[in-house]
Amino acid sequence: MGCFHSKISRHSTPGYEEPTVLAAETAFTVSEVEALYELFKKISSSIIDDGLIHKEEFQLAIFKNQNRRNLFADRIFDLFDFKHNGVIEFGEFVRSLSIFHPNAPLADKIAFAFRLYDLRQTGYIEREELKEMVLALLNESDLVLSDDLVEMIVDKTFDEADKKSDGKIDQDEWKEFVSKNPSLLKNMTLPYLKDITLAFPSFVISSEVEDLEVQAHANTR
Amino acid sequence: MYKKITKGDFKCPEYFPSVATKLLSRILDPNPFSRITLAKPMNNNWFKKGFKQIDKPPILEQEQDKSPCSVFNIVDDSDVESSSGHKEQSSSTMKPTCLNAFDIISLSPAFDLCSLFEKDKSCRSDARFTTQNSASTIVSRLQEVASMRSFKVKKKNRTVKMQRSKEGRKGKLAIDAEIFEITLAFHVVEVKKKSGRTAEYRKFCDQGLKPSLNDRVWTWKGNEQ
C-alpha cells in the first residue's frame, strides 16, 4: 500500500472531505479525523469495497449481523445519511459522529435525539410514534408486556412531556423534558471518541496532513 | 511529526541530565524488542529520586444523581417496601429508577454505537437482563449469590455493589448491579464489572447470577441471543 496509491483512491471517493476541513467544522482534531478514517475504511469495505457505508455494512458493524433489521438502527442510518442517497459518506460519518463527542454542544445532542425519535419526520414526536418505538424495543428484546401496560407507560411519559396536551411533543417540549430527565441523552455521548487515536494508531502511517497543520489544529483545542 | 515518532527521532534539551536522556532514549525506542521493560526504570537511580509508589486507589463511588420519577405513582408501591422476612432491613431504601418510555427505547443495542469501535464482543463486560421479580427479590437473590462466593455487598441508591474479598490478578473483582423499574413486577438489571478480571466476572455471572435469577432473557449488551 504505497502512499501515492491511497492518495488517489481517497480523494476519488464521493463524499470524502479533507481532515483539516472536518476538524475545523466538528468537535474532532485532525488526528482524530484521520483515526476515524481508518474506522470508516474498515466498515465501508466490509461488504462492498467502495468507500461508502451501505445499510448492510452498518448493520454488520453494530450487530455483527448484516441482515439484522432494526427500527432504531434504520433511524440512525437515515440521520447519518443527511444527503439521503442511501449510503453514509466519510464526511457525513464524521459530522454525525461529532454530535456524539463529549465536547459537542448539548443543543446538538438534544436536536439529534429529537430527530431520531421523530420517525416520520413531521417535526413532532407523535404518541403513535412513541408507542411504535416502545413496541419495537419490546419485540427486539423478546419481552412481552400487555397492551394495557404499554399504553400506561406511553400515557405517563406523554403526560409528563406533552405540556401543551396536543397529542405530540414538539422541540421545545422535548428540550424541557430532557432537562428534567438528562439520562435520556446518555446514548448521545460516546466517551470512547476522545481516545479514538489510541484505538486506530495506524492512521499515523497513512496520514496525509503536514506537521504544521497538525500542530496548528492542536493549538486551537 | 508522525514520521519522527515512528523513527524515535527526538532531541532532549541540553539541560537534561545525561542519565535522563539515556533512560528516555531507551523508553522511546520504537523497536518493542529492544525497548526497556517496565521493571528496569524502577531500579534506575535518577528515576527513583522523589518517586512514590501509589497504592491502587479505592473503588470510586459512582455518583449517579437520578431522581426517581413517579411514572407509576398510580400503582400502590407499598409492596416494594415490605421485604419478605429478609435480614437486611435496608432493602426498603432501594427505590429503583422508574423507566419512562424513552428510557425503555434507549435500551436498544442499536443505540450502543460503541459497537462500531469494538472488534471483539467477548471483551464486553456489560450485561443487561430483565426479570419478572420484584426489586426486593432481585436484591435478596443478588445478596445470596454474592455471600455464597465471599463477596461483600453494599447497597447504594438503586445499585447493589459487590466486591470479592480475595485479591485477584487484576485487583479485587467488583461488580455493580443497577436496578431499573419498568413496572413493580418487571425490572431491568444492568450488571457491570467495575474492576478485576473479565474471565472471573463472566464466571460469576454464568455460574452464580444467571441460575439464581432464573430468567428467560439474558443478553450481553448488544449481543444477539
GROMACS .gro file of C-alpha atoms in nm:
model
  446
    1MET     CA    1   0.000   0.000   0.000
    2GLY     CA    2   0.200   0.294  -0.123
    3CYS     CA    3   0.116   0.647  -0.013
    4PHE     CA    4   0.062   0.759  -0.370
    5HIS     CA    5  -0.195   0.489  -0.438
    6SER     CA    6  -0.402   0.563  -0.130
    7LYS     CA    7  -0.393   0.938  -0.209
    8ILE     CA    8  -0.571   0.871  -0.536
    9SER     CA    9  -0.834   0.632  -0.401
   10ARG     CA   10  -0.918   0.851  -0.101
   11HIS     CA   11  -0.992   1.164  -0.297
   12SER     CA   12  -1.187   0.996  -0.570
   13THR     CA   13  -1.436   0.855  -0.319
   14PRO     CA   14  -1.759   1.054  -0.321
   15GLY     CA   15  -1.826   1.239  -0.003
   16TYR     CA   16  -1.462   1.240   0.109
   17GLU     CA   17  -1.366   1.560   0.284
   18GLU     CA   18  -1.021   1.671   0.394
   19PRO     CA   19  -0.937   1.603   0.761
   20THR     CA   20  -0.839   1.967   0.807
   21VAL     CA   21  -1.180   2.083   0.687
   22LEU     CA   22  -1.367   1.833   0.900
   23ALA     CA   23  -1.159   1.917   1.206
   24ALA     CA   24  -1.240   2.284   1.165
   25GLU     CA   25  -1.612   2.215   1.147
   26THR     CA   26  -1.656   1.937   1.404
   27ALA     CA   27  -1.553   1.852   1.760
   28PHE     CA   28  -1.263   1.639   1.634
   29THR     CA   29  -0.896   1.722   1.592
   30VAL     CA   30  -0.719   1.648   1.266
   31SER     CA   31  -0.558   1.337   1.416
   32GLU     CA   32  -0.894   1.214   1.539
   33VAL     CA   33  -1.046   1.259   1.193
   34GLU     CA   34  -0.756   1.063   1.047
   35ALA     CA   35  -0.817   0.786   1.300
   36LEU     CA   36  -1.187   0.792   1.213
   37TYR     CA   37  -1.091   0.744   0.851
   38GLU     CA   38  -0.928   0.414   0.947
   39LEU     CA   39  -1.251   0.309   1.114
   40PHE     CA   40  -1.454   0.430   0.817
   41LYS     CA   41  -1.235   0.231   0.577
   42LYS     CA   42  -1.288  -0.081   0.782
   43ILE     CA   43  -1.665  -0.050   0.794
   44SER     CA   44  -1.712   0.072   0.438
   45SER     CA   45  -1.512  -0.212   0.286
   46SER     CA   46  -1.667  -0.492   0.489
   47ILE     CA   47  -1.915  -0.599   0.220
   48ILE     CA   48  -1.880  -0.367  -0.079
   49ASP     CA   49  -1.542  -0.204  -0.107
   50ASP     CA   50  -1.644   0.133  -0.247
   51GLY     CA   51  -1.552   0.379   0.026
   52LEU     CA   52  -1.916   0.416   0.130
   53ILE     CA   53  -2.108   0.263   0.420
   54HIS     CA   54  -2.414   0.076   0.299
   55LYS     CA   55  -2.703  -0.021   0.526
   56GLU     CA   56  -2.586  -0.383   0.545
   57GLU     CA   57  -2.235  -0.275   0.637
   58PHE     CA   58  -2.375  -0.053   0.910
   59GLN     CA   59  -2.587  -0.339   1.042
   60LEU     CA   60  -2.284  -0.564   1.032
   61ALA     CA   61  -2.079  -0.316   1.231
   62ILE     CA   62  -2.343  -0.265   1.501
   63PHE     CA   63  -2.495  -0.610   1.535
   64LYS     CA   64  -2.222  -0.825   1.377
   65ASN     CA   65  -2.505  -0.943   1.153
   66GLN     CA   66  -2.558  -0.772   0.817
   67ASN     CA   67  -2.914  -0.892   0.785
   68ARG     CA   68  -3.044  -0.781   1.119
   69ARG     CA   69  -3.315  -0.524   1.059
   70ASN     CA   70  -3.384  -0.282   1.338
   71LEU     CA   71  -3.605   0.027   1.358
   72PHE     CA   72  -3.355   0.227   1.561
   73ALA     CA   73  -3.055   0.132   1.351
   74ASP     CA   74  -3.256   0.246   1.047
   75ARG     CA   75  -3.323   0.581   1.212
   76ILE     CA   76  -2.958   0.633   1.299
   77PHE     CA   77  -2.852   0.536   0.949
   78ASP     CA   78  -3.102   0.780   0.797
   79LEU     CA   79  -2.983   1.062   1.017
   80PHE     CA   80  -2.618   0.994   0.939
   81ASP     CA   81  -2.706   0.989   0.568
   82PHE     CA   82  -2.809   1.354   0.559
   83LYS     CA   83  -2.775   1.375   0.181
   84HIS     CA   84  -3.031   1.090   0.163
   85ASN     CA   85  -2.856   0.897  -0.108
   86GLY     CA   86  -2.879   0.564   0.073
   87VAL     CA   87  -2.515   0.550   0.182
   88ILE     CA   88  -2.305   0.711   0.453
   89GLU     CA   89  -2.010   0.901   0.309
   90PHE     CA   90  -1.697   0.986   0.504
   91GLY     CA   91  -1.793   1.350   0.554
   92GLU     CA   92  -2.139   1.251   0.679
   93PHE     CA   93  -1.983   0.990   0.905
   94VAL     CA   94  -1.751   1.234   1.078
   95ARG     CA   95  -2.004   1.516   1.103
   96SER     CA   96  -2.265   1.285   1.254
   97LEU     CA   97  -2.028   1.119   1.496
   98SER     CA   98  -1.915   1.462   1.607
   99ILE     CA   99  -2.253   1.507   1.774
  100PHE     CA  100  -2.168   1.210   1.997
  101HIS     CA  101  -1.835   1.361   2.103
  102PRO     CA  102  -1.822   1.451   2.474
  103ASN     CA  103  -1.732   1.810   2.376
  104ALA     CA  104  -2.017   1.854   2.129
  105PRO     CA  105  -2.277   2.116   2.223
  106LEU     CA  106  -2.567   1.980   2.427
  107ALA     CA  107  -2.813   2.157   2.198
  108ASP     CA  108  -2.689   1.945   1.906
  109LYS     CA  109  -2.738   1.626   2.102
  110ILE     CA  110  -3.088   1.726   2.207
  111ALA     CA  111  -3.180   1.812   1.847
  112PHE     CA  112  -3.035   1.489   1.710
  113ALA     CA  113  -3.225   1.278   1.963
  114PHE     CA  114  -3.546   1.458   1.871
  115ARG     CA  115  -3.499   1.387   1.501
  116LEU     CA  116  -3.415   1.028   1.583
  117TYR     CA  117  -3.744   0.971   1.757
  118ASP     CA  118  -3.947   1.170   1.505
  119LEU     CA  119  -3.998   0.858   1.295
  120ARG     CA  120  -4.199   1.015   1.016
  121GLN     CA  121  -4.006   1.344   1.025
  122THR     CA  122  -4.311   1.557   1.083
  123GLY     CA  123  -4.128   1.786   1.321
  124TYR     CA  124  -4.313   1.634   1.617
  125ILE     CA  125  -4.291   1.312   1.816
  126GLU     CA  126  -4.644   1.182   1.796
  127ARG     CA  127  -4.796   0.949   2.051
  128GLU     CA  128  -4.828   0.671   1.792
  129GLU     CA  129  -4.460   0.702   1.709
  130LEU     CA  130  -4.364   0.668   2.074
  131LYS     CA  131  -4.583   0.363   2.115
  132GLU     CA  132  -4.440   0.213   1.797
  133MET     CA  133  -4.087   0.255   1.931
  134VAL     CA  134  -4.170   0.103   2.268
  135LEU     CA  135  -4.328  -0.196   2.096
  136ALA     CA  136  -4.027  -0.228   1.868
  137LEU     CA  137  -3.793  -0.237   2.165
  138LEU     CA  138  -4.002  -0.494   2.350
  139ASN     CA  139  -4.020  -0.703   2.036
  140GLU     CA  140  -3.647  -0.698   1.969
  141SER     CA  141  -3.575  -0.792   2.330
  142ASP     CA  142  -3.828  -1.075   2.330
  143LEU     CA  143  -4.019  -0.905   2.607
  144VAL     CA  144  -4.393  -0.923   2.633
  145LEU     CA  145  -4.593  -0.664   2.815
  146SER     CA  146  -4.970  -0.640   2.794
  147ASP     CA  147  -5.110  -0.372   2.569
  148ASP     CA  148  -5.265  -0.202   2.874
  149LEU     CA  149  -4.926  -0.178   3.034
  150VAL     CA  150  -4.765  -0.038   2.722
  151GLU     CA  151  -5.046   0.217   2.695
  152MET     CA  152  -4.991   0.311   3.056
  153ILE     CA  153  -4.618   0.361   3.007
  154VAL     CA  154  -4.671   0.571   2.694
  155ASP     CA  155  -4.951   0.773   2.859
  156LYS     CA  156  -4.747   0.857   3.163
  157THR     CA  157  -4.446   0.961   2.957
  158PHE     CA  158  -4.661   1.168   2.726
  159ASP     CA  159  -4.838   1.340   3.013
  160GLU     CA  160  -4.505   1.445   3.150
  161ALA     CA  161  -4.359   1.559   2.817
  162ASP     CA  162  -4.659   1.694   2.625
  163LYS     CA  163  -4.720   2.009   2.825
  164LYS     CA  164  -4.945   2.166   2.562
  165SER     CA  165  -5.154   1.847   2.558
  166ASP     CA  166  -5.187   1.845   2.183
  167GLY     CA  167  -5.100   1.478   2.141
  168LYS     CA  168  -4.748   1.542   2.019
  169ILE     CA  169  -4.415   1.652   2.156
  170ASP     CA  170  -4.257   1.950   1.984
  171GLN     CA  171  -3.895   2.058   2.006
  172ASP     CA  172  -3.949   2.298   2.295
  173GLU     CA  173  -4.140   2.043   2.498
  174TRP     CA  174  -3.862   1.793   2.421
  175LYS     CA  175  -3.592   2.032   2.543
  176GLU     CA  176  -3.777   2.086   2.867
  177PHE     CA  177  -3.842   1.715   2.913
  178VAL     CA  178  -3.476   1.631   2.858
  179SER     CA  179  -3.362   1.896   3.103
  180LYS     CA  180  -3.571   1.719   3.368
  181ASN     CA  181  -3.453   1.374   3.261
  182PRO     CA  182  -3.091   1.413   3.149
  183SER     CA  183  -3.036   1.035   3.141
  184LEU     CA  184  -3.239   1.034   2.819
  185LEU     CA  185  -2.935   1.172   2.640
  186LYS     CA  186  -2.684   0.921   2.767
  187ASN     CA  187  -2.679   0.740   2.432
  188MET     CA  188  -2.586   1.066   2.266
  189THR     CA  189  -2.234   1.070   2.408
  190LEU     CA  190  -1.960   0.822   2.328
  191PRO     CA  191  -1.671   0.887   2.568
  192TYR     CA  192  -1.468   0.647   2.354
  193LEU     CA  193  -1.442   0.915   2.084
  194LYS     CA  194  -1.191   1.104   2.296
  195ASP     CA  195  -0.949   0.811   2.271
  196ILE     CA  196  -1.010   0.730   1.907
  197THR     CA  197  -0.648   0.793   1.810
  198LEU     CA  198  -0.540   0.519   2.051
  199ALA     CA  199  -0.783   0.271   1.901
  200PHE     CA  200  -0.658   0.329   1.546
  201PRO     CA  201  -0.289   0.416   1.568
  202SER     CA  202  -0.229   0.307   1.209
  203PHE     CA  203  -0.365   0.642   1.093
  204VAL     CA  204  -0.013   0.774   1.152
  205ILE     CA  205   0.121   0.579   0.857
  206SER     CA  206  -0.147   0.683   0.611
  207SER     CA  207  -0.172   1.040   0.732
  208GLU     CA  208  -0.151   1.299   0.459
  209VAL     CA  209  -0.162   1.601   0.682
  210GLU     CA  210   0.152   1.809   0.718
  211ASP     CA  211   0.306   1.853   1.064
  212LEU     CA  212   0.239   2.225   1.070
  213GLU     CA  213  -0.130   2.168   1.011
  214VAL     CA  214  -0.146   1.909   1.290
  215GLN     CA  215   0.021   2.147   1.532
  216ALA     CA  216  -0.194   2.440   1.425
  217HIS     CA  217  -0.507   2.245   1.495
  218ALA     CA  218  -0.373   2.103   1.820
  219ASN     CA  219  -0.304   2.457   1.940
  220THR     CA  220  -0.662   2.564   1.884
  221ARG     CA  221  -0.802   2.288   2.115
  222MET     CA  222   0.600   1.471   1.306
  223TYR     CA  223   0.444   1.129   1.287
  224LYS     CA  224   0.742   1.002   1.089
  225LYS     CA  225   0.972   1.128   1.365
  226ILE     CA  226   0.769   0.946   1.628
  227THR     CA  227   0.787   0.617   1.444
  228LYS     CA  228   1.161   0.656   1.393
  229GLY     CA  229   1.222   0.758   1.752
  230ASP     CA  230   1.379   1.077   1.625
  231PHE     CA  231   1.377   1.329   1.909
  232LYS     CA  232   1.613   1.565   2.088
  233CYS     CA  233   1.633   1.629   2.460
  234PRO     CA  234   1.705   1.982   2.583
  235GLU     CA  235   2.066   2.046   2.683
  236TYR     CA  236   1.984   2.095   3.050
  237PHE     CA  237   1.858   1.735   3.081
  238PRO     CA  238   2.099   1.521   3.286
  239SER     CA  239   2.266   1.259   3.068
  240VAL     CA  240   2.118   0.983   3.285
  241ALA     CA  241   1.769   1.109   3.200
  242THR     CA  242   1.848   1.139   2.829
  243LYS     CA  243   1.980   0.784   2.819
  244LEU     CA  244   1.677   0.650   3.004
  245LEU     CA  245   1.438   0.837   2.776
  246SER     CA  246   1.602   0.704   2.463
  247ARG     CA  247   1.559   0.351   2.597
  248ILE     CA  248   1.192   0.415   2.676
  249LEU     CA  249   1.115   0.588   2.345
  250ASP     CA  250   1.273   0.305   2.146
  251PRO     CA  251   1.039   0.232   1.850
  252ASN     CA  252   1.153  -0.129   1.846
  253PRO     CA  253   0.943  -0.319   2.102
  254PHE     CA  254   1.203  -0.591   2.135
  255SER     CA  255   1.495  -0.368   2.229
  256ARG     CA  256   1.280  -0.123   2.428
  257ILE     CA  257   1.333  -0.110   2.805
  258THR     CA  258   1.080  -0.303   3.014
  259LEU     CA  259   0.863  -0.154   3.291
  260ALA     CA  260   1.064  -0.304   3.574
  261LYS     CA  261   1.406  -0.166   3.473
  262PRO     CA  262   1.341   0.210   3.531
  263MET     CA  263   1.233   0.122   3.885
  264ASN     CA  264   1.596   0.037   3.961
  265ASN     CA  265   1.737   0.344   3.790
  266ASN     CA  266   1.879   0.593   4.042
  267TRP     CA  267   1.762   0.901   3.857
  268PHE     CA  268   1.411   0.760   3.827
  269LYS     CA  269   1.395   0.664   4.195
  270LYS     CA  270   1.463   1.021   4.315
  271GLY     CA  271   1.135   1.152   4.454
  272PHE     CA  272   0.942   0.852   4.324
  273LYS     CA  273   0.640   0.750   4.531
  274GLN     CA  274   0.463   0.419   4.489
  275ILE     CA  275   0.094   0.488   4.456
  276ASP     CA  276  -0.135   0.228   4.610
  277LYS     CA  277  -0.429   0.124   4.397
  278PRO     CA  278  -0.700   0.381   4.459
  279PRO     CA  279  -1.013   0.252   4.629
  280ILE     CA  280  -1.306   0.186   4.401
  281LEU     CA  281  -1.468   0.521   4.345
  282GLU     CA  282  -1.827   0.554   4.444
  283GLN     CA  283  -2.034   0.634   4.141
  284GLU     CA  284  -2.239   0.943   4.193
  285GLN     CA  285  -2.549   0.887   3.989
  286ASP     CA  286  -2.795   1.152   4.066
  287LYS     CA  287  -3.108   1.019   3.905
  288SER     CA  288  -3.412   1.140   4.089
  289PRO     CA  289  -3.671   0.864   4.093
  290CYS     CA  290  -3.960   0.969   3.878
  291SER     CA  291  -4.315   0.887   3.962
  292VAL     CA  292  -4.426   0.713   3.645
  293PHE     CA  293  -4.625   0.458   3.838
  294ASN     CA  294  -4.745   0.654   4.136
  295ILE     CA  295  -5.094   0.540   4.047
  296VAL     CA  296  -4.994   0.188   4.150
  297ASP     CA  297  -4.961   0.109   4.518
  298ASP     CA  298  -4.590   0.056   4.575
  299SER     CA  299  -4.601  -0.041   4.939
  300ASP     CA  300  -4.514  -0.397   4.833
  301VAL     CA  301  -4.163  -0.285   4.748
  302GLU     CA  302  -4.112  -0.155   5.098
  303SER     CA  303  -4.205  -0.470   5.290
  304SER     CA  304  -3.939  -0.734   5.242
  305SER     CA  305  -4.047  -1.091   5.294
  306GLY     CA  306  -3.861  -1.160   5.616
  307HIS     CA  307  -3.507  -1.098   5.493
  308LYS     CA  308  -3.232  -0.998   5.734
  309GLU     CA  309  -3.133  -0.674   5.559
  310GLN     CA  310  -3.377  -0.402   5.659
  311SER     CA  311  -3.215  -0.151   5.427
  312SER     CA  312  -3.377  -0.314   5.121
  313SER     CA  313  -3.664  -0.074   5.183
  314THR     CA  314  -3.435   0.215   5.082
  315MET     CA  315  -3.369   0.055   4.742
  316LYS     CA  316  -3.602   0.255   4.522
  317PRO     CA  317  -3.523   0.168   4.161
  318THR     CA  318  -3.534   0.438   3.897
  319CYS     CA  319  -3.855   0.421   3.701
  320LEU     CA  320  -3.802   0.399   3.331
  321ASN     CA  321  -4.017   0.615   3.111
  322ALA     CA  322  -4.094   0.522   2.751
  323PHE     CA  323  -3.785   0.695   2.612
  324ASP     CA  324  -3.562   0.522   2.868
  325ILE     CA  325  -3.703   0.189   2.756
  326ILE     CA  326  -3.640   0.274   2.392
  327SER     CA  327  -3.279   0.369   2.461
  328LEU     CA  328  -3.213   0.017   2.589
  329SER     CA  329  -3.192  -0.093   2.227
  330PRO     CA  330  -2.847  -0.223   2.129
  331ALA     CA  331  -2.878  -0.017   1.810
  332PHE     CA  332  -2.808   0.294   2.016
  333ASP     CA  333  -2.491   0.150   2.153
  334LEU     CA  334  -2.263   0.296   1.887
  335CYS     CA  335  -1.962   0.175   2.083
  336SER     CA  336  -2.014  -0.146   1.884
  337LEU     CA  337  -1.875   0.038   1.584
  338PHE     CA  338  -1.541   0.060   1.757
  339GLU     CA  339  -1.520  -0.272   1.931
  340LYS     CA  340  -1.370  -0.565   1.749
  341ASP     CA  341  -1.430  -0.841   1.994
  342LYS     CA  342  -1.765  -0.880   2.166
  343SER     CA  343  -1.625  -1.123   2.420
  344CYS     CA  344  -1.439  -0.836   2.582
  345ARG     CA  345  -1.765  -0.665   2.673
  346SER     CA  346  -1.829  -0.679   3.039
  347ASP     CA  347  -2.177  -0.527   3.050
  348ALA     CA  348  -2.485  -0.735   3.069
  349ARG     CA  349  -2.845  -0.639   3.086
  350PHE     CA  350  -3.133  -0.862   3.169
  351THR     CA  351  -3.498  -0.835   3.251
  352THR     CA  352  -3.669  -1.014   3.529
  353GLN     CA  353  -4.024  -1.055   3.642
  354ASN     CA  354  -3.933  -1.040   4.005
  355SER     CA  355  -3.986  -0.752   4.242
  356ALA     CA  356  -3.698  -0.524   4.333
  357SER     CA  357  -3.668  -0.670   4.682
  358THR     CA  358  -3.649  -1.024   4.544
  359ILE     CA  359  -3.379  -0.923   4.300
  360VAL     CA  360  -3.178  -0.759   4.576
  361SER     CA  361  -3.203  -1.055   4.809
  362ARG     CA  362  -3.110  -1.303   4.536
  363LEU     CA  363  -2.808  -1.092   4.443
  364GLN     CA  364  -2.705  -1.084   4.808
  365GLU     CA  365  -2.739  -1.461   4.841
  366VAL     CA  366  -2.526  -1.526   4.536
  367ALA     CA  367  -2.268  -1.273   4.646
  368SER     CA  368  -2.231  -1.401   5.001
  369MET     CA  369  -2.202  -1.762   4.881
  370ARG     CA  370  -1.896  -1.655   4.685
  371SER     CA  371  -1.739  -1.442   4.959
  372PHE     CA  372  -1.836  -1.108   4.812
  373LYS     CA  373  -1.900  -0.807   5.029
  374VAL     CA  374  -2.226  -0.639   4.943
  375LYS     CA  375  -2.320  -0.277   4.970
  376LYS     CA  376  -2.642  -0.111   4.858
  377LYS     CA  377  -2.638   0.241   4.731
  378ASN     CA  378  -2.934   0.416   4.571
  379ARG     CA  379  -3.050   0.170   4.309
  380THR     CA  380  -2.729  -0.026   4.284
  381VAL     CA  381  -2.612  -0.341   4.456
  382LYS     CA  382  -2.233  -0.321   4.477
  383MET     CA  383  -2.049  -0.647   4.518
  384GLN     CA  384  -1.679  -0.688   4.581
  385ARG     CA  385  -1.482  -1.006   4.631
  386SER     CA  386  -1.274  -1.005   4.947
  387LYS     CA  387  -0.993  -1.201   4.784
  388GLU     CA  388  -0.745  -1.008   4.571
  389GLY     CA  389  -0.731  -1.140   4.215
  390ARG     CA  390  -0.471  -1.092   3.941
  391LYS     CA  391  -0.613  -0.758   3.840
  392GLY     CA  392  -0.727  -0.650   4.183
  393LYS     CA  393  -1.047  -0.738   4.362
  394LEU     CA  394  -1.336  -0.833   4.139
  395ALA     CA  395  -1.607  -0.570   4.183
  396ILE     CA  396  -1.945  -0.579   4.018
  397ASP     CA  397  -2.233  -0.334   4.021
  398ALA     CA  398  -2.589  -0.436   3.955
  399GLU     CA  399  -2.820  -0.142   3.893
  400ILE     CA  400  -3.194  -0.198   3.903
  401PHE     CA  401  -3.441  -0.010   3.686
  402GLU     CA  402  -3.813  -0.044   3.718
  403ILE     CA  403  -4.049  -0.082   3.426
  404THR     CA  404  -4.332  -0.191   3.649
  405LEU     CA  405  -4.335  -0.318   4.006
  406ALA     CA  406  -4.308  -0.675   3.887
  407PHE     CA  407  -4.088  -0.609   3.588
  408HIS     CA  408  -3.736  -0.484   3.615
  409VAL     CA  409  -3.426  -0.434   3.407
  410VAL     CA  410  -3.094  -0.503   3.577
  411GLU     CA  411  -2.767  -0.374   3.436
  412VAL     CA  412  -2.463  -0.566   3.553
  413LYS     CA  413  -2.123  -0.403   3.509
  414LYS     CA  414  -1.775  -0.511   3.601
  415LYS     CA  415  -1.603  -0.226   3.787
  416SER     CA  416  -1.262  -0.391   3.838
  417GLY     CA  417  -1.093  -0.725   3.823
  418ARG     CA  418  -1.057  -0.990   3.556
  419THR     CA  419  -1.327  -1.021   3.293
  420ALA     CA  420  -1.299  -1.401   3.291
  421GLU     CA  421  -1.373  -1.416   3.665
  422TYR     CA  422  -1.659  -1.176   3.620
  423ARG     CA  423  -1.819  -1.382   3.348
  424LYS     CA  424  -1.778  -1.695   3.557
  425PHE     CA  425  -1.957  -1.523   3.843
  426CYS     CA  426  -2.241  -1.423   3.611
  427ASP     CA  427  -2.273  -1.759   3.439
  428GLN     CA  428  -2.244  -1.977   3.746
  429GLY     CA  429  -2.386  -1.750   4.013
  430LEU     CA  430  -2.617  -1.477   3.889
  431LYS     CA  431  -2.792  -1.639   3.596
  432PRO     CA  432  -2.908  -1.961   3.765
  433SER     CA  433  -3.018  -1.771   4.073
  434LEU     CA  434  -3.234  -1.522   3.891
  435ASN     CA  435  -3.367  -1.788   3.658
  436ASP     CA  436  -3.481  -1.560   3.380
  437ARG     CA  437  -3.565  -1.608   3.020
  438VAL     CA  438  -3.385  -1.310   2.885
  439TRP     CA  439  -3.016  -1.253   2.943
  440THR     CA  440  -2.811  -1.064   2.694
  441TRP     CA  441  -2.467  -0.919   2.698
  442LYS     CA  442  -2.533  -0.566   2.586
  443GLY     CA  443  -2.552  -0.557   2.211
  444ASN     CA  444  -2.525  -0.928   2.163
  445GLU     CA  445  -2.778  -1.132   1.978
  446GLN     CA  446  -2.921  -1.434   2.153
   0.00000   0.00000   0.00000
